[in-house]
């Protein structure tokens, strides 16, 4: 009965298949000599002619599921086939769990297609099951092993978390998981964004009501990651994001930032005491680093008055020497600080 | 170019998968750094042949993946010709119009091909293709667009939080929002009903990095019923800041400014709320940060810690051009408010001569946020494929998408198209409100109050879009003027000429003659 999983006869064209004899195929262009046409395979042309045929009559049947599956295999970006498939599944009261299983292989094969992820979202919405949502998180984690920064996969995970919003089953694993990912690649910006999403953007997680505490934890975490690789913009952007979000002045991090704005001191430092609040740059750090200089200039700019020239001096050194590709931007900052509205 | 200028991205002795890929890519790109003495050349004829082959003969089988993007294939090709300064013959225009019109959905909008469901993205590509190839009158394509149905279809996609699905049962994201706003602006169907909530949606998609993610999660604040919204509830961003989405959100934000301003100045149901705001400072910072170093030939990346790619020459370069234009406009508005409170705006013309004497920065006629010459080098040295067409990066093949967006990126790096104050004044003074109202396309009936609001919105949308002009005298041509491509309007990615013609038609306006404007420059731009 399950036409969806029937892979026999797959090479037989619809045009000669007696099972499809009652459907009138619809050509794509009638009476038009199309410009910039695509040279389809016969197989694709045949299938899409019959797809247009069933759409025209509004047929929703098991064989339509088979047809749309074939089209999607040949072109996973065919959003109309996806949409028609989804409506047919609902109309036939088909098992959405079985569909989700079928989708597992699709998603890995067509990771970069919008539709495979959106289709899952429609299925999950219809299923209304936290169990299914929890399985999805595991599935997404597997998919990200193949492509750690896949945009659709990440935004799908964030949608799952927010839509089902389950404090017992879904949220608790997120932070440890993100930390694992950042352990593997401290420059994975998608993971940093996910951390921001989990910690700051989606309400307050259980056990995180004390926001001062969360702020201290996040600053300590980020500083530690910066000390490992000070030229990593993802970590600095997260740091800025946390400070902006909590309205914490950048100046509160002056003593942390300072060592990153000067050339590394040769040999061991005088500090016999390790300052846990302010981890120092690692031995391999290439210093001074641009993000730290930029950060320090922002501190000076916010201070204003006599500190403004110090900010300007840093921007000039960035524009003329250390980050010349962004000369225009640094000059814009100078102009803004000297003549801006502040 | 000194070797120190080509130093690799610092890894701090702490390699990771990202840094390994980055360094490997820089090793490939470094081989394409231009040597002094041989200026890079745009292989114009090869690219024209590539475009012509796609247009006349068609696309090979691997483009089946674009079967649901047929208006895009046409737009990429037609706008590629426009950018290279090539006009189309009548037969080609005719075929392009017929092909596009075959994709118009009976219930409004355009699909990715004939018989496909209407979708916001191909609708943008279809409308812009018709802007290039079409004309008024029967069979000209423009008057065959069913604007009332398109507007009704737009409304059918609207969500309780003000966002839009890209198609019935489709996903929500800012690409769709941008495509919708372009169509509504060009076609004179910008209604208050359509725009309600859009500013809040755009603002909620800005991430902590300054750029924009794909969408925001609206369910906590606006449930399915849309009743009694909780404006204080979080609307988290889905996905990190990304070049494609950031372009769409930035240009959408620029297109909706007339509505934001009118809405702020009219009695609002939500007076207790601060108007939605985009942080332009962090946005400008994000755009600037996307430019790769010298070892990456100054190409643009789409996300923090990702690789440069020729297509971001447009998405990030074009978006940065929009921000630069908006910042300039804000600067001017400030100085007008500050220095000329009750005076005539016209009196500000020519002002600035004294200001130029004050400091070094006013010598600079270049308002851009990125290194325009370096970006041109990327497109010319890494983006061109020897067999014609342009690409992501070596050693990849060229394709229709990268060909247009590399050329568009080259264009925004060569030219500056920004809001022009005197043009804005001229457009306002020649505005014919009755004609524009008569050409309104949504077909919605409005009360008297709404009529005056929508008259204002219509005029300002028109003026806002068409006040963007090329700032003469600010061109930079790496490799010399022989590499010149046409300027493109950063809000639409059409030439200013095409934008003017199609909008003049749909708003029933005759446009004032454009006078070349230029700011004096002290030294010729160098490349």
mmCIF file of C-alpha atoms in Angstrom, chain A residues 2 54 69 90 122 177 221 230 261 291:
data_model
loop_
_atom_site.group_PDB
_atom_site.id
_atom_site.type_symbol
_atom_site.label_atom_id
_atom_site.label_comp_id
_atom_site.label_asym_id
_atom_site.label_seq_id
_atom_site.Cartn_x
_atom_site.Cartn_y
_atom_site.Cartn_z
ATOM 1 C CA UNK A 2 2.763 2.385 0.841
ATOM 2 C CA UNK A 54 -2.360 16.458 -10.908
ATOM 3 C CA UNK A 69 9.049 12.369 -3.756
ATOM 4 C CA UNK A 90 -2.587 16.052 5.608
ATOM 5 C CA UNK A 122 5.637 22.017 9.148
ATOM 6 C CA UNK A 177 26.394 21.187 23.906
ATOM 7 C CA UNK A 221 33.689 32.183 29.809
ATOM 8 C CA UNK A 230 42.788 36.773 20.885
ATOM 9 C CA UNK A 261 46.502 45.985 23.038
ATOM 10 C CA UNK A 291 39.634 43.604 18.191
#
